[in-house]
DNA sequence: ACCTGAACACCGTTCAAGT
DNA sequence: ACCTGAACACCGTTCAAGT
């Protein structure tokens, strides 16, 4: 377990994000990152033990970009501030986003964010035993929504195109058929994100009042 | 745009899942899948235009494994049936799971599931304009939870270990400190999944009654 | 109709060596 | 302390050919 240098770690993470932006996350190879810095691939192994560790560090850098909420916010505003902060990171670094769901956030920034959400839920009056579960529910939603938006899981399409994909005639898809008008319409994901988050905070409030 | 064969497609998907189970999703290479079938890598290109298309088809096969709900269920039971069905697939094929969040579900099975959830929400009395949003919220939660569980994003740890990771003394993590007792405890993810889903269905019901 | 073989332009990582 | 060079065991994919 050799000791690692850290002098140029930030530079390397920037390079990795730059490569991700240019050629996609799959294009982030040790070779490509090294080339971006005019280094040999092997030079990177002085700073990270493996490509996996490098990617963990990239994720940590992304979470560290979320600005801490001002001290005087109410609990809902704290949750919204952090959620919007993560979404803004996603918008800045869309191609790096799959990292969020494919690896545990073990970075300092990740732990601090969890701590802030715990504080928010406690001041909301959530019973201690329920706090971790609700934090997981909220973070799952936030990461999942942002992730789905970005990689196109929320694909919209007309009834006909969906029916073709389902290899079924529209009559056998009554749910889709009933909503044929909505299906083609463009969606404002920013607004949907806010509304969902409001609903989830309402849910938290409802749990508090029914527990009291 | 050559025409593709489909005689041996199911065999190939089985082989891909077998390779994923043995060597992880990263181990699913065209070469490895081919070898599993005693074929040359190039033989696969008669059935799929690229590795990406093969992985899309694997995702389709996973969703097709979810059993259709019995016809006489209420809307909550339909949602729960499908959610638990997806979770069961995840348990059977843990290493294939990242596919769910990293690519759009454009398969027949995916579209049919969306249709069933739309029907369920409509019979619940959800206004048409809200149905697609709530379907996205539910599916985001379900996929996100299962995905987080499986890849360890829901990592638990003691206050001390988390503080070390945050590179902060415990006193500067008041949220975590207040919940020190809960933090080490093991969690029953199956139960948490059910409770979250119940809460989300309650949310749907609440939206229906406040819209009326 | 179905499959193979050779080749191209890539990977992550180890090891020994250089300044 | 920091970096390089050669090598190993891999990738996805194209193209031309074989039965």
PDB file of N, CA, C and O (backbone and C1' of nucleotides) in Angstrom, chain B residues 29-31 42 45 50-51, chain D residues 10-16:
ATOM      1  N   UNK B  29     -17.704  -8.849 -22.377  1.00  0.00           N
ATOM      2  CA  UNK B  29     -17.118  -8.398 -23.641  1.00  0.00           C
ATOM      3  C   UNK B  29     -17.665  -9.280 -24.752  1.00  0.00           C
ATOM      4  O   UNK B  29     -18.136 -10.389 -24.507  1.00  0.00           O
ATOM      5  N   UNK B  30     -17.620  -8.761 -25.956  1.00  0.00           N
ATOM      6  CA  UNK B  30     -18.078  -9.561 -27.089  1.00  0.00           C
ATOM      7  C   UNK B  30     -17.293 -10.865 -27.134  1.00  0.00           C
ATOM      8  O   UNK B  30     -17.843 -11.934 -27.416  1.00  0.00           O
ATOM      9  N   UNK B  31     -16.028 -10.755 -26.863  1.00  0.00           N
ATOM     10  CA  UNK B  31     -15.179 -11.940 -26.869  1.00  0.00           C
ATOM     11  C   UNK B  31     -15.611 -12.962 -25.832  1.00  0.00           C
ATOM     12  O   UNK B  31     -15.690 -14.169 -26.106  1.00  0.00           O
ATOM     13  N   UNK B  42     -16.934 -12.357 -33.814  1.00  0.00           N
ATOM     14  CA  UNK B  42     -17.594 -11.799 -34.985  1.00  0.00           C
ATOM     15  C   UNK B  42     -18.942 -12.435 -35.295  1.00  0.00           C
ATOM     16  O   UNK B  42     -19.794 -11.826 -35.939  1.00  0.00           O
ATOM     17  N   UNK B  45     -22.023 -10.401 -34.332  1.00  0.00           N
ATOM     18  CA  UNK B  45     -22.421  -9.236 -35.124  1.00  0.00           C
ATOM     19  C   UNK B  45     -23.459  -9.599 -36.188  1.00  0.00           C
ATOM     20  O   UNK B  45     -24.000  -8.731 -36.847  1.00  0.00           O
ATOM     21  N   UNK B  50     -23.994  -3.986 -32.538  1.00  0.00           N
ATOM     22  CA  UNK B  50     -22.882  -3.515 -31.704  1.00  0.00           C
ATOM     23  C   UNK B  50     -23.048  -4.057 -30.293  1.00  0.00           C
ATOM     24  O   UNK B  50     -24.095  -4.613 -29.949  1.00  0.00           O
ATOM     25  N   UNK B  51     -22.041  -3.879 -29.493  1.00  0.00           N
ATOM     26  CA  UNK B  51     -22.144  -4.280 -28.098  1.00  0.00           C
ATOM     27  C   UNK B  51     -23.256  -3.506 -27.406  1.00  0.00           C
ATOM     28  O   UNK B  51     -23.983  -4.046 -26.577  1.00  0.00           O
TER      29      UNK B  51
ATOM     30  P    DC D  10      -6.119 -12.261 -20.709  1.00  0.00           P
ATOM     31  O5'  DC D  10      -6.326 -11.593 -22.152  1.00  0.00           O
ATOM     32  C5'  DC D  10      -7.607 -11.126 -22.558  1.00  0.00           C
ATOM     33  C4'  DC D  10      -7.777  -9.660 -22.184  1.00  0.00           C
ATOM     34  C3'  DC D  10      -8.903  -9.002 -22.951  1.00  0.00           C
ATOM     35  O3'  DC D  10     -10.129  -9.240 -22.270  1.00  0.00           O
ATOM     36  C1'  DC D  10      -6.961  -7.597 -22.882  1.00  0.00           C
ATOM     37  P    DC D  11     -11.478  -9.573 -23.117  1.00  0.00           P
ATOM     38  O5'  DC D  11     -12.042  -8.109 -23.295  1.00  0.00           O
ATOM     39  C5'  DC D  11     -11.868  -7.513 -24.543  1.00  0.00           C
ATOM     40  C4'  DC D  11     -12.164  -6.064 -24.456  1.00  0.00           C
ATOM     41  C3'  DC D  11     -13.014  -5.622 -25.632  1.00  0.00           C
ATOM     42  O3'  DC D  11     -14.323  -5.376 -25.190  1.00  0.00           O
ATOM     43  C1'  DC D  11     -10.875  -4.566 -25.725  1.00  0.00           C
ATOM     44  P    DG D  12     -15.566  -5.995 -26.016  1.00  0.00           P
ATOM     45  O5'  DG D  12     -15.677  -4.915 -27.179  1.00  0.00           O
ATOM     46  C5'  DG D  12     -16.014  -3.577 -26.855  1.00  0.00           C
ATOM     47  C4'  DG D  12     -15.996  -2.743 -28.112  1.00  0.00           C
ATOM     48  C3'  DG D  12     -17.000  -3.210 -29.166  1.00  0.00           C
ATOM     49  O3'  DG D  12     -17.582  -2.074 -29.791  1.00  0.00           O
ATOM     50  C1'  DG D  12     -14.766  -3.332 -30.034  1.00  0.00           C
ATOM     51  P    DT D  13     -18.725  -2.233 -30.895  1.00  0.00           P
ATOM     52  O5'  DT D  13     -17.841  -2.362 -32.216  1.00  0.00           O
ATOM     53  C5'  DT D  13     -16.902  -1.325 -32.515  1.00  0.00           C
ATOM     54  C4'  DT D  13     -16.183  -1.659 -33.795  1.00  0.00           C
ATOM     55  C3'  DT D  13     -17.097  -2.225 -34.898  1.00  0.00           C
ATOM     56  O3'  DT D  13     -17.045  -1.316 -35.992  1.00  0.00           O
ATOM     57  C1'  DT D  13     -15.064  -3.439 -34.712  1.00  0.00           C
ATOM     58  P    DT D  14     -17.950  -1.546 -37.306  1.00  0.00           P
ATOM     59  O5'  DT D  14     -16.836  -1.757 -38.439  1.00  0.00           O
ATOM     60  C5'  DT D  14     -15.585  -1.080 -38.352  1.00  0.00           C
ATOM     61  C4'  DT D  14     -14.694  -1.496 -39.525  1.00  0.00           C
ATOM     62  C3'  DT D  14     -15.453  -1.969 -40.771  1.00  0.00           C
ATOM     63  O3'  DT D  14     -14.781  -1.494 -41.927  1.00  0.00           O
ATOM     64  C1'  DT D  14     -14.018  -3.686 -40.034  1.00  0.00           C
ATOM     65  P    DC D  15     -15.436  -1.540 -43.406  1.00  0.00           P
ATOM     66  O5'  DC D  15     -14.383  -2.403 -44.219  1.00  0.00           O
ATOM     67  C5'  DC D  15     -13.107  -2.780 -43.664  1.00  0.00           C
ATOM     68  C4'  DC D  15     -12.600  -4.042 -44.358  1.00  0.00           C
ATOM     69  C3'  DC D  15     -13.441  -4.514 -45.536  1.00  0.00           C
ATOM     70  O3'  DC D  15     -12.602  -4.815 -46.636  1.00  0.00           O
ATOM     71  C1'  DC D  15     -13.168  -6.275 -43.972  1.00  0.00           C
ATOM     72  P    DA D  16     -13.268  -5.202 -48.078  1.00  0.00           P
ATOM     73  O5'  DA D  16     -12.703  -6.674 -48.211  1.00  0.00           O
ATOM     74  C5'  DA D  16     -11.382  -6.972 -47.743  1.00  0.00           C
ATOM     75  C4'  DA D  16     -11.199  -8.475 -47.679  1.00  0.00           C
ATOM     76  C3'  DA D  16     -11.820  -9.233 -48.861  1.00  0.00           C
ATOM     77  O3'  DA D  16     -10.933 -10.249 -49.302  1.00  0.00           O
ATOM     78  C1'  DA D  16     -12.672 -10.079 -46.836  1.00  0.00           C
TER      79       DA D  16
END
